[in-house]
Amino acid sequence: MKAMVLAALLTGGAPSQQSVDYIGSHVWPEQAHGAGGFSAIELDEDGLGFVTLSDRARIFDGRLTRDEEGRITGVEITRSEPLRSGREGIMTGHLADSEGLAIGPDGRRWISFEAKARVRSETGPHGPQVLPRPRAFPRMQFNSALEALAIDAEGALYTLPERSGRLDRPFPVYRWKEGQWTIPFTIPRRDSFLVTGADFGPDGNLYLLERDFVGIGFRSRVRRFAPDGTQEEVLLETGVGVHDNLEGLSVWRDDLGRIRLTMISDDNFRFFQTTEFVEYAVDE
């Protein structure tokens, strides 16, 4: 099945027509995970092993099963643990709003938080490590701070807020590299979409997941950028209600050599929403 979307190098020219392949969706029922609020996901290179993060400070390791066509048919949890902090123990309240997840080349897991905006590691030689907070982090809009987190092949971390502060203000991209935070580039804010997830793909490009809530459902969009934030392309833009509240994004290469976009939805702990895995392949 082909989903028609816009793909454009936004350098003043008109966008060209492109398509992505819709692979499929798989609902993960609440009784199977006992949680909810999944806001981030990272897949192994084989597309089977995964790590996902709830926005109530809980991290899950698991395995996917797939059919011969590569569609997800089942989900197994192999580990589930709360995020812990040395002095605070198990995180609660405003400390527990975990949103972004990135796993470095060394296997170290990094997490970004929204309520008290910060980035910390979950694993490491000396346990969790909280990175210094630049002055901009505590000034971010309430409940709209560090929603997305990604890590490049060299281990530099990139994070950006859900909202930029104004409709005409681009999203600042903060990079942690060589012991300091900088803003190497910004990302244009377009229409009413807000940031929910990010990942660097095996092609080295930065992929950004966004959503728009229109009262009766969600729209989702995926944009792709060169590593320096240029060469913007819209890969996927769905209609209202096609998927639930997609918040987590993992980009990998499947057995056919295609870039695969695997996303997970945040059910907001509401009975009328669902946790689902959604996958598309980019038609190059």
XYZ file of N, CA and C in Angstrom:
852
model
N 0.858 -1.194 0.000
C 0.000 0.000 0.000
C 0.890 1.239 0.000
N 0.578 2.166 -0.863
C 1.350 3.401 -0.945
C 0.582 4.524 -0.262
N 1.297 5.304 0.543
C 0.711 6.488 1.151
C 1.353 7.693 0.491
N 0.571 8.494 -0.196
C 1.120 9.644 -0.895
C 1.400 10.770 0.088
N 2.589 11.309 0.034
C 3.003 12.392 0.908
C 3.801 13.386 0.091
N 4.120 14.503 0.725
C 4.956 15.505 0.091
C 6.400 15.290 0.491
N 7.301 15.418 -0.465
C 8.726 15.399 -0.159
C 9.348 16.574 -0.882
N 10.034 17.434 -0.149
C 10.535 18.644 -0.779
C 11.858 19.060 -0.182
N 12.731 19.542 -1.023
C 13.894 20.274 -0.557
C 13.451 21.725 -0.481
N 13.247 22.207 0.745
C 12.613 23.506 0.917
C 13.650 24.612 0.721
N 13.961 24.838 -0.512
C 14.935 25.870 -0.855
C 14.315 26.888 -1.803
N 12.973 26.985 -1.731
C 12.293 27.939 -2.571
C 11.545 27.306 -3.713
N 11.881 26.039 -4.078
C 11.199 25.371 -5.161
C 9.922 24.707 -4.688
N 9.095 24.293 -5.660
C 7.857 23.603 -5.327
C 8.164 22.180 -4.883
N 7.390 21.645 -3.927
C 7.638 20.278 -3.476
C 7.293 19.266 -4.553
N 8.050 18.186 -4.581
C 7.772 17.112 -5.521
C 6.989 16.012 -4.817
N 6.258 15.192 -5.584
C 5.485 14.101 -5.018
C 6.386 12.903 -4.737
N 6.188 12.298 -3.595
C 6.953 11.140 -3.172
C 5.987 10.161 -2.514
N 6.441 8.977 -2.176
C 5.579 8.037 -1.477
C 6.377 7.238 -0.469
N 5.684 6.741 0.549
C 6.254 5.790 1.490
C 5.357 4.566 1.487
N 5.928 3.444 1.849
C 5.154 2.215 1.950
C 4.656 2.051 3.373
N 3.350 1.892 3.535
C 2.790 1.577 4.831
C 2.980 0.085 5.064
N 3.747 -0.257 6.106
C 4.031 -1.656 6.400
C 2.920 -2.274 7.235
N 2.511 -1.573 8.285
C 1.440 -2.097 9.116
C 1.445 -1.484 10.504
N 0.419 -1.833 11.274
C 0.279 -1.382 12.656
C -0.027 -2.586 13.533
N 0.397 -2.496 14.781
C 0.138 -3.574 15.730
C -0.250 -2.955 17.067
N -1.453 -3.246 17.547
C -1.911 -2.739 18.830
C -1.302 -3.564 19.951
N -0.741 -2.879 20.938
C -0.148 -3.513 22.123
C -1.096 -3.263 23.280
N -1.928 -4.239 23.652
C -2.974 -3.997 24.647
C -2.411 -3.721 26.035
N -3.174 -2.963 26.813
C -2.718 -2.560 28.140
C -2.427 -3.763 29.038
N -3.224 -4.817 28.914
C -3.003 -5.982 29.773
C -1.686 -6.672 29.480
N -1.090 -6.383 28.326
C 0.183 -7.010 27.969
C 1.381 -6.251 28.530
N 1.237 -4.931 28.736
C 2.375 -4.146 29.226
C 2.136 -3.545 30.602
N 0.872 -3.376 31.004
C 0.562 -2.875 32.331
C 1.022 -1.467 32.595
N 1.221 -0.693 31.547
C 1.718 0.667 31.717
C 0.954 1.599 30.779
N 1.676 2.304 29.943
C 1.088 3.266 29.021
C 1.979 4.475 28.915
N 1.526 5.474 28.165
C 2.289 6.700 28.020
C 3.618 6.526 27.316
N 3.699 5.579 26.378
C 4.984 5.319 25.717
C 5.352 6.481 24.809
N 6.515 7.062 25.076
C 6.901 8.307 24.414
C 8.170 8.201 23.594
N 8.859 7.052 23.645
C 10.112 6.908 22.896
C 10.366 5.433 22.636
N 11.099 5.164 21.560
C 11.443 3.783 21.226
C 12.752 3.754 20.449
N 13.540 2.706 20.686
C 14.748 2.450 19.914
C 14.767 0.971 19.556
N 15.029 0.653 18.287
C 15.102 -0.729 17.827
C 16.543 -1.133 17.552
N 16.822 -2.439 17.720
C 18.109 -2.984 17.321
C 18.223 -2.967 15.797
N 19.421 -3.241 15.302
C 19.647 -3.223 13.855
C 18.809 -4.263 13.119
N 18.439 -5.357 13.809
C 17.645 -6.398 13.156
C 16.149 -6.112 13.184
N 15.742 -5.017 13.849
C 14.328 -4.673 13.915
C 13.525 -5.540 14.844
N 14.179 -6.303 15.687
C 13.470 -7.213 16.590
C 13.593 -6.780 18.053
N 14.797 -6.611 18.540
C 14.969 -6.122 19.896
C 14.604 -4.654 19.995
N 13.999 -4.250 21.126
C 13.622 -2.842 21.277
C 13.739 -2.411 22.731
N 13.864 -1.101 22.904
C 13.780 -0.453 24.213
C 12.742 0.650 24.059
N 11.799 0.725 24.990
C 10.802 1.780 24.942
C 10.685 2.417 26.311
N 10.168 3.638 26.329
C 10.155 4.456 27.531
C 8.756 4.995 27.772
N 8.256 4.821 28.996
C 6.994 5.437 29.392
C 7.280 6.821 29.948
N 6.330 7.736 29.782
C 6.553 9.090 30.293
C 6.288 9.193 31.792
N 6.195 8.052 32.461
C 6.136 8.019 33.920
C 7.341 7.276 34.487
N 8.482 7.534 33.849
C 9.783 7.080 34.351
C 9.866 5.569 34.505
N 9.511 4.863 33.438
C 9.692 3.416 33.419
C 10.235 3.022 32.053
N 11.211 2.113 32.046
C 11.865 1.704 30.810
C 11.648 0.209 30.600
N 11.430 -0.166 29.340
C 11.113 -1.542 28.991
C 12.084 -2.036 27.925
N 12.553 -3.266 28.075
C 13.269 -3.981 27.023
C 12.350 -5.080 26.505
N 12.416 -5.360 25.207
C 11.554 -6.406 24.678
C 11.995 -6.913 23.324
N 11.192 -7.818 22.801
C 11.428 -8.407 21.487
C 10.129 -8.376 20.692
N 10.276 -8.097 19.393
C 9.149 -8.145 18.473
C 9.196 -9.451 17.687
N 8.039 -9.956 17.320
C 7.967 -11.040 16.348
C 7.354 -10.475 15.083
N 7.792 -10.999 13.948
C 7.345 -10.490 12.659
C 6.969 -11.651 11.751
N 6.062 -11.382 10.793
C 5.714 -12.401 9.812
C 6.693 -12.350 8.644
N 6.444 -13.159 7.633
C 7.365 -13.236 6.497
C 7.447 -11.933 5.709
N 6.429 -11.094 5.833
C 6.440 -9.804 5.145
C 7.077 -8.703 5.987
N 7.534 -9.048 7.179
C 8.198 -8.070 8.032
C 7.265 -7.270 8.904
N 5.991 -7.640 8.956
C 5.028 -6.922 9.792
C 5.078 -7.439 11.226
N 4.892 -6.540 12.184
C 4.901 -6.912 13.600
C 3.652 -7.733 13.919
N 3.875 -8.874 14.569
C 2.755 -9.743 14.946
C 2.672 -9.971 16.448
N 3.707 -9.636 17.193
C 3.676 -9.855 18.633
C 4.758 -9.062 19.339
N 4.553 -8.855 20.650
C 5.481 -8.079 21.473
C 5.724 -8.841 22.773
N 6.992 -9.000 23.139
C 7.348 -9.663 24.390
C 8.220 -8.734 25.222
N 7.883 -8.563 26.484
C 8.696 -7.773 27.407
C 9.716 -8.699 28.064
N 10.988 -8.325 28.016
C 12.027 -9.118 28.665
C 12.535 -8.462 29.946
N 12.295 -7.161 30.091
C 12.702 -6.457 31.314
C 11.876 -5.193 31.454
N 11.507 -4.856 32.668
C 10.751 -3.640 32.948
C 11.198 -3.102 34.293
N 11.721 -1.869 34.304
C 12.231 -1.288 35.536
C 11.916 0.204 35.606
N 11.701 0.729 36.816
C 11.543 2.181 36.955
C 12.885 2.878 36.818
N 12.855 4.116 36.347
C 14.069 4.924 36.348
C 14.364 5.340 37.781
N 15.623 5.298 38.145
C 16.007 5.618 39.513
C 16.994 6.775 39.529
N 16.977 7.500 40.634
C 17.891 8.598 40.834
C 18.527 8.437 42.208
N 19.818 8.706 42.295
C 20.562 8.424 43.516
C 19.912 8.940 44.787
N 19.605 10.220 44.839
C 19.060 10.789 46.061
C 17.551 10.651 46.149
N 16.878 10.586 44.990
C 15.423 10.587 44.997
C 14.828 9.190 44.958
N 15.652 8.157 44.714
C 15.115 6.815 44.586
C 14.301 6.697 43.318
N 13.155 6.084 43.406
C 12.269 5.983 42.245
C 11.671 7.359 41.965
N 11.732 7.790 40.710
C 11.266 9.121 40.346
C 9.750 9.226 40.443
N 9.283 10.368 40.921
C 7.850 10.659 40.969
C 7.637 12.124 40.629
N 6.372 12.481 40.393
C 6.007 13.877 40.180
C 6.696 14.508 39.002
N 7.120 15.766 39.167
C 7.696 16.510 38.051
C 9.054 15.971 37.631
N 9.678 15.140 38.452
C 10.967 14.557 38.078
C 10.811 13.388 37.119
N 9.586 12.847 36.996
C 9.381 11.564 36.316
C 8.871 11.681 34.885
N 8.822 12.887 34.338
C 8.245 13.073 33.000
C 9.288 12.764 31.928
N 9.575 11.482 31.745
C 10.593 11.040 30.791
C 10.014 10.961 29.392
N 10.662 11.594 28.425
C 10.074 11.722 27.086
C 10.954 11.204 25.957
N 12.234 11.502 25.972
C 13.105 11.147 24.857
C 14.106 10.074 25.246
N 14.477 9.232 24.270
C 15.406 8.130 24.514
C 16.395 8.043 23.359
N 17.663 7.884 23.687
C 18.703 7.672 22.678
C 19.734 6.703 23.237
N 20.176 5.780 22.402
C 21.161 4.781 22.821
C 22.425 4.988 21.999
N 23.525 5.214 22.689
C 24.770 5.540 22.020
C 25.455 4.337 21.402
N 26.479 4.566 20.598
C 27.248 3.469 19.992
C 27.829 2.521 21.031
N 28.054 3.022 22.254
C 28.596 2.190 23.329
C 27.507 1.482 24.126
N 26.247 1.652 23.728
C 25.146 1.016 24.426
C 24.589 1.827 25.576
N 25.173 2.968 25.868
C 24.703 3.790 26.978
C 23.364 4.436 26.613
N 22.433 4.411 27.562
C 21.092 4.938 27.332
C 20.957 6.338 27.918
N 20.457 7.244 27.090
C 20.261 8.631 27.500
C 18.777 8.966 27.426
N 18.308 9.789 28.358
C 16.882 10.108 28.476
C 16.734 11.609 28.664
N 15.751 12.192 27.980
C 15.414 13.601 28.187
C 14.083 13.692 28.934
N 13.949 14.743 29.716
C 12.770 14.939 30.554
C 12.110 16.272 30.211
N 10.796 16.304 30.430
C 10.020 17.462 29.995
C 9.676 18.419 31.133
N 9.154 17.927 32.253
C 8.694 18.825 33.310
C 9.868 19.591 33.913
N 10.833 18.877 34.485
C 12.103 19.486 34.879
C 13.084 19.172 33.758
N 13.247 20.118 32.850
C 13.998 19.865 31.614
C 15.452 19.525 31.928
N 15.847 18.304 31.516
C 17.208 17.850 31.740
C 17.459 16.611 30.893
N 18.727 16.249 30.761
C 19.135 15.034 30.057
C 20.050 14.259 30.989
N 19.810 12.958 31.086
C 20.641 12.109 31.943
C 20.806 10.743 31.314
N 21.832 10.051 31.770
C 22.031 8.686 31.313
C 21.364 7.740 32.296
N 20.890 6.630 31.774
C 20.314 5.587 32.626
C 21.369 4.563 32.999
N 22.353 4.392 32.130
C 23.417 3.420 32.378
C 24.770 4.098 32.172
N 25.783 3.493 32.712
C 27.120 4.040 32.552
C 28.063 3.393 33.541
N 29.361 3.677 33.437
C 30.338 3.043 34.326
C 30.114 3.396 35.790
N 29.506 4.549 36.057
C 29.276 4.979 37.435
C 27.790 5.218 37.708
N 26.921 4.569 36.942
C 25.489 4.738 37.139
C 24.964 5.958 36.406
N 23.739 6.390 36.743
C 23.134 7.530 36.050
C 23.977 8.801 36.172
N 23.997 9.573 35.086
C 24.732 10.831 35.053
C 23.814 11.918 34.528
N 23.638 12.992 35.295
C 22.826 14.119 34.857
C 23.746 15.152 34.229
N 23.439 15.553 32.985
C 24.258 16.557 32.308
C 23.949 17.944 32.857
N 24.898 18.863 32.789
C 24.634 20.240 33.209
C 23.437 20.819 32.457
N 22.696 21.684 33.111
C 21.507 22.303 32.513
C 21.827 23.733 32.093
N 21.769 24.033 30.794
C 21.946 25.427 30.377
C 20.783 26.280 30.866
N 20.961 27.573 30.885
C 19.934 28.468 31.427
C 18.621 28.386 30.660
N 18.703 27.979 29.397
C 17.475 27.913 28.586
C 16.545 26.790 29.029
N 17.064 25.718 29.611
C 16.232 24.558 29.941
C 15.132 24.900 30.958
N 15.447 25.483 32.116
C 14.367 25.785 33.068
C 13.415 26.873 32.602
N 13.776 27.595 31.549
C 12.906 28.655 31.037
C 11.924 28.159 29.977
N 12.020 26.888 29.630
C 11.145 26.354 28.576
C 9.695 26.293 29.042
N 8.801 26.316 28.058
C 7.375 26.305 28.312
C 6.983 25.075 29.126
N 6.102 25.266 30.110
C 5.697 24.166 30.984
C 5.050 23.051 30.176
N 5.436 21.826 30.488
C 4.901 20.632 29.838
C 5.171 20.606 28.336
N 6.169 21.336 27.897
C 6.507 21.377 26.472
C 8.010 21.478 26.270
N 8.762 20.895 27.180
C 10.220 21.021 27.119
C 10.839 19.904 26.279
N 11.808 19.172 26.818
C 12.665 18.309 26.009
C 11.956 17.012 25.617
N 11.192 17.095 24.555
C 10.344 15.999 24.103
C 11.119 14.957 23.295
N 12.156 15.360 22.598
C 12.862 14.467 21.673
C 14.344 14.440 21.991
N 14.945 13.269 21.747
C 16.368 13.093 21.986
C 16.923 12.141 20.940
N 18.088 12.475 20.390
C 18.736 11.623 19.385
C 20.237 11.676 19.602
N 20.939 10.665 19.084
C 22.390 10.612 19.230
C 23.000 10.216 17.888
N 24.058 10.905 17.490
C 24.662 10.605 16.198
C 25.742 9.523 16.340
N 26.347 9.159 15.238
C 27.308 8.054 15.228
C 28.550 8.353 16.061
N 28.848 9.635 16.285
C 30.003 10.006 17.097
C 29.666 10.132 18.578
N 28.388 9.960 18.923
C 27.989 10.028 20.324
C 27.520 11.383 20.797
N 27.375 12.369 19.900
C 26.845 13.677 20.289
C 25.333 13.580 20.448
N 24.810 14.185 21.515
C 23.380 14.170 21.805
C 22.709 15.413 21.246
N 21.504 15.229 20.712
C 20.699 16.324 20.176
C 19.322 16.260 20.829
N 18.850 17.380 21.361
C 17.525 17.421 21.959
C 16.834 18.723 21.572
N 15.512 18.690 21.549
C 14.749 19.883 21.226
C 13.395 19.832 21.919
N 12.817 21.005 22.186
C 11.560 21.063 22.925
C 10.361 20.767 22.029
N 9.257 20.424 22.677
C 8.017 20.184 21.949
C 7.511 21.459 21.278
N 7.627 22.579 21.976
C 7.208 23.885 21.446
C 8.402 24.826 21.404
N 8.347 25.740 20.472
C 9.450 26.689 20.327
C 9.186 28.001 21.060
N 7.943 28.217 21.499
C 7.609 29.453 22.208
C 6.733 30.393 21.412
N 6.815 30.312 20.078
C 5.960 31.121 19.203
C 5.750 30.371 17.907
N 4.612 30.619 17.250
C 4.302 29.919 16.008
C 5.302 30.234 14.901
N 5.909 31.422 14.952
C 6.850 31.818 13.904
C 8.301 31.648 14.333
N 8.531 30.975 15.452
C 9.894 30.778 15.945
C 10.327 29.340 15.667
N 11.501 29.133 15.080
C 11.966 27.760 14.816
C 12.303 27.030 16.110
N 12.351 25.698 16.010
C 12.730 24.878 17.151
C 14.240 24.924 17.330
N 14.740 25.301 18.512
C 16.186 25.255 18.737
C 16.633 23.812 18.954
N 17.733 23.435 18.349
C 18.310 22.104 18.528
C 19.548 22.245 19.404
N 19.511 21.627 20.582
C 20.618 21.684 21.528
C 21.490 20.438 21.359
N 22.778 20.652 21.279
C 23.719 19.545 21.100
C 24.702 19.488 22.263
N 24.836 18.287 22.844
C 25.848 18.045 23.878
C 27.026 17.343 23.222
N 28.134 18.043 23.135
C 29.313 17.518 22.475
C 30.545 18.103 23.148
N 31.513 17.249 23.430
C 32.779 17.658 24.031
C 32.562 18.472 25.309
N 31.571 18.023 26.095
C 31.371 18.601 27.421
C 30.656 19.922 27.477
N 29.969 20.317 26.405
C 29.230 21.573 26.454
C 28.001 21.528 25.557
N 27.009 22.367 25.924
C 25.799 22.523 25.123
C 25.973 23.678 24.145
N 25.579 23.446 22.896
C 25.532 24.500 21.896
C 24.230 24.358 21.113
N 23.915 25.342 20.292
C 22.776 25.272 19.374
C 23.349 25.327 17.963
N 23.664 24.180 17.351
C 24.317 24.182 16.041
C 23.393 24.611 14.909
N 22.081 24.413 15.088
C 21.117 24.828 14.064
C 19.716 24.831 14.669
N 18.786 25.364 13.931
C 17.379 25.338 14.316
C 16.588 24.629 13.224
N 15.372 24.214 13.574
C 14.487 23.530 12.633
C 13.230 24.363 12.444
N 12.847 24.640 11.199
C 11.668 25.472 10.975
C 10.416 24.867 11.603
N 9.618 25.712 12.236
C 8.319 25.287 12.753
C 7.285 25.543 11.666
N 6.619 24.492 11.211
C 5.703 24.612 10.084
C 4.315 24.118 10.465
N 3.335 24.944 10.164
C 1.932 24.644 10.466
C 1.761 24.485 11.977
N 0.842 23.645 12.396
C 0.547 23.504 13.825
C 1.140 22.239 14.426
N 2.080 21.609 13.727
C 2.706 20.395 14.234
C 3.717 20.727 15.336
N 3.795 19.827 16.338
C 4.729 19.965 17.451
C 5.633 18.736 17.517
N 6.815 18.911 18.060
C 7.828 17.852 18.109
C 7.443 16.776 19.116
N 7.609 15.499 18.734
C 7.399 14.398 19.674
C 8.569 13.413 19.723
N 9.355 13.286 18.674
C 10.447 12.319 18.696
C 11.477 12.622 17.633
N 12.674 12.037 17.788
C 13.747 12.248 16.814
C 14.690 11.055 16.845
N 15.370 10.844 15.725
C 16.357 9.769 15.644
C 17.278 10.035 14.467
N 18.530 9.620 14.593
C 19.438 9.607 13.455
C 19.329 8.248 12.785
N 19.125 8.238 11.483
C 19.004 6.993 10.751
C 20.350 6.421 10.377
N 20.366 5.199 9.822
C 21.623 4.585 9.371
C 22.255 5.339 8.209
N 21.498 6.223 7.567
C 22.035 7.070 6.510
C 22.692 8.329 7.051
N 22.688 8.501 8.377
C 23.297 9.664 9.001
C 22.401 10.873 9.082
N 21.204 10.811 8.502
C 20.292 11.943 8.512
C 19.476 11.987 9.798
N 18.971 13.171 10.119
C 18.142 13.390 11.301
C 16.675 13.318 10.900
N 15.934 12.461 11.590
C 14.508 12.279 11.346
C 13.731 12.849 12.525
N 12.677 13.599 12.226
C 11.892 14.278 13.253
C 10.434 13.855 13.145
N 9.879 13.346 14.248
C 8.466 12.972 14.324
C 7.696 14.105 14.979
N 6.569 14.471 14.369
C 5.738 15.545 14.894
C 4.272 15.108 14.883
N 3.465 15.776 15.725
C 2.038 15.480 15.744
C 1.244 16.769 15.873
N -0.003 16.658 15.450
C -0.932 17.784 15.534
C -2.261 17.245 16.048
N -2.751 17.791 17.153
C -4.044 17.381 17.700
C -5.094 18.381 17.246
N -6.140 17.878 16.615
C -7.158 18.765 16.034
C -8.518 18.594 16.696
N -8.554 18.062 17.902
C -9.806 17.965 18.651
C -10.486 16.623 18.559
N -10.462 16.020 17.370
C -11.112 14.707 17.205
C -10.087 13.608 16.935
N -8.821 13.958 16.869
C -7.786 12.966 16.594
C -6.459 13.626 16.293
N -5.500 12.793 15.935
C -4.134 13.248 15.716
C -3.736 13.114 14.247
N -2.922 14.060 13.797
C -2.188 13.925 12.552
C -0.726 13.694 12.903
N -0.010 12.978 12.051
C 1.403 12.713 12.293
C 2.218 13.128 11.080
N 3.447 13.546 11.335
C 4.347 13.957 10.251
C 5.764 13.531 10.599
N 6.515 13.122 9.576
C 7.942 12.826 9.726
C 8.700 13.681 8.721
N 9.641 14.451 9.227
C 10.530 15.224 8.366
C 11.949 14.678 8.498
N 12.706 14.824 7.411
C 14.096 14.373 7.390
C 14.995 15.557 7.060
N 16.154 15.603 7.750
C 17.116 16.681 7.560
C 18.520 16.097 7.405
N 19.373 16.825 6.706
C 20.794 16.499 6.708
C 21.320 16.691 8.131
N 22.464 16.110 8.467
C 22.983 16.213 9.843
C 23.185 17.633 10.339
N 23.321 18.593 9.427
C 23.501 19.984 9.844
C 22.197 20.764 9.842
N 21.055 20.062 9.697
C 19.752 20.718 9.750
C 19.263 21.280 8.435
N 19.998 21.077 7.346
C 19.579 21.579 6.040
C 18.851 20.465 5.275
N 18.475 20.749 4.030
C 17.864 19.775 3.117
C 16.600 19.148 3.718
N 15.688 19.996 4.112
C 14.457 19.537 4.758
C 13.545 18.809 3.769
N 13.065 17.640 4.162
C 12.105 16.867 3.380
C 10.942 16.439 4.269
N 9.748 16.476 3.747
C 8.592 15.893 4.420
C 8.389 14.500 3.841
N 8.603 13.489 4.668
C 8.497 12.110 4.207
C 7.096 11.556 4.375
N 6.435 11.937 5.465
C 5.138 11.361 5.798
C 4.268 12.412 6.459
N 3.043 12.517 6.008
C 2.061 13.366 6.673
C 0.700 12.690 6.547
N 0.141 12.298 7.691
C -1.103 11.536 7.676
C -2.312 12.432 7.871
N -3.461 11.886 7.575
C -4.710 12.554 7.882
C -5.076 12.376 9.342
N -6.135 13.050 9.759
C -6.592 12.976 11.145
C -7.139 11.580 11.436
N -6.692 11.000 12.559
C -7.230 9.730 13.004
C -6.665 8.502 12.328
N -5.704 8.669 11.421
C -5.101 7.497 10.768
C -4.362 6.654 11.800
N -3.647 7.322 12.699
C -2.955 6.642 13.795
C -3.282 7.345 15.096
N -2.915 6.714 16.205
C -3.086 7.354 17.501
C -1.970 8.389 17.705
N -1.676 8.702 18.942
C -0.763 9.780 19.302
C 0.691 9.324 19.196
N 1.239 9.304 17.976
C 2.594 8.800 17.761
C 3.622 9.746 18.382
N 4.451 9.196 19.293
C 5.425 10.024 20.006
C 6.855 9.512 19.897
N 7.045 8.210 19.698
C 8.396 7.660 19.638
C 8.755 7.236 18.228
N 10.020 7.439 17.849
C 10.471 7.122 16.492
C 11.829 6.433 16.543
N 11.948 5.316 15.814
C 13.231 4.644 15.613
C 13.410 4.419 14.118
N 14.591 4.747 13.610
C 14.873 4.650 12.174
C 15.974 3.620 11.974
N 15.713 2.623 11.105
C 16.666 1.538 10.885
C 16.545 1.061 9.445
N 17.391 0.115 9.040
C 17.357 -0.394 7.674
C 16.931 -1.856 7.694
N 15.892 -2.185 6.931
C 15.357 -3.542 6.961
C 16.109 -4.470 6.007
N 15.654 -5.719 5.903
C 16.353 -6.726 5.096
C 16.366 -6.398 3.610
N 15.438 -5.549 3.181
C 15.386 -5.147 1.781
C 16.226 -3.906 1.504
N 16.906 -3.421 2.530
C 17.758 -2.253 2.359
C 17.017 -0.937 2.447
N 15.745 -0.966 2.847
C 14.955 0.258 2.933
C 15.075 0.890 4.313
N 14.988 2.221 4.335
C 14.882 2.925 5.603
C 13.493 2.644 6.171
N 13.458 2.115 7.394
C 12.192 1.784 8.044
C 11.953 2.772 9.189
N 10.737 3.304 9.254
C 10.318 4.186 10.340
C 9.411 3.389 11.261
N 9.850 3.138 12.482
C 9.032 2.449 13.477
C 8.639 3.457 14.545
N 7.337 3.573 14.779
C 6.821 4.558 15.730
C 5.942 3.875 16.766
N 5.824 4.504 17.927
C 4.967 3.991 18.998
C 4.113 5.136 19.518
N 2.879 4.811 19.922
C 1.942 5.852 20.349
C 1.831 5.916 21.867
N 1.570 7.110 22.337
C 1.312 7.401 23.746
C -0.200 7.437 23.938
N -0.714 6.538 24.772
C -2.166 6.477 24.973
C -2.667 7.454 26.031
N -1.744 8.240 26.608
C -2.112 9.234 27.624
C -2.872 8.620 28.802
N -2.740 7.305 28.972
C -3.413 6.578 30.050
C -4.933 6.764 29.996
N -5.450 6.840 28.770
C -6.893 6.992 28.576
C -7.457 5.744 27.915
N -8.616 5.308 28.384
C -9.167 4.032 27.924
C -9.541 4.053 26.451
N -9.817 5.233 25.909
C -10.258 5.314 24.516
C -9.099 5.494 23.546
N -7.860 5.525 24.062
C -6.689 5.554 23.194
C -5.969 4.213 23.276
N -5.039 3.992 22.346
C -4.336 2.713 22.299
C -2.831 2.933 22.198
N -2.089 1.909 22.625
C -0.663 1.843 22.348
C -0.494 1.009 21.092
N 0.104 1.594 20.069
C 0.295 0.855 18.825
C 1.677 1.112 18.246
N 2.214 0.082 17.618
C 3.422 0.202 16.808
C 2.973 0.466 15.373
N 3.587 1.437 14.738
C 3.252 1.799 13.354
C 4.536 1.837 12.545
N 4.512 1.251 11.337
C 5.728 1.217 10.543
C 5.485 1.626 9.093
N 6.419 2.396 8.571
C 6.473 2.786 7.162
C 7.886 2.543 6.662
N 8.009 2.305 5.372
C 9.319 2.225 4.722
C 9.428 3.372 3.731
N 10.557 4.035 3.729
C 10.762 5.172 2.831
C 11.085 4.659 1.448
N 10.325 5.103 0.450
C 10.540 4.727 -0.925
C 11.562 5.684 -1.539
N 12.786 5.209 -1.668
C 13.864 6.073 -2.180
C 13.894 6.094 -3.695
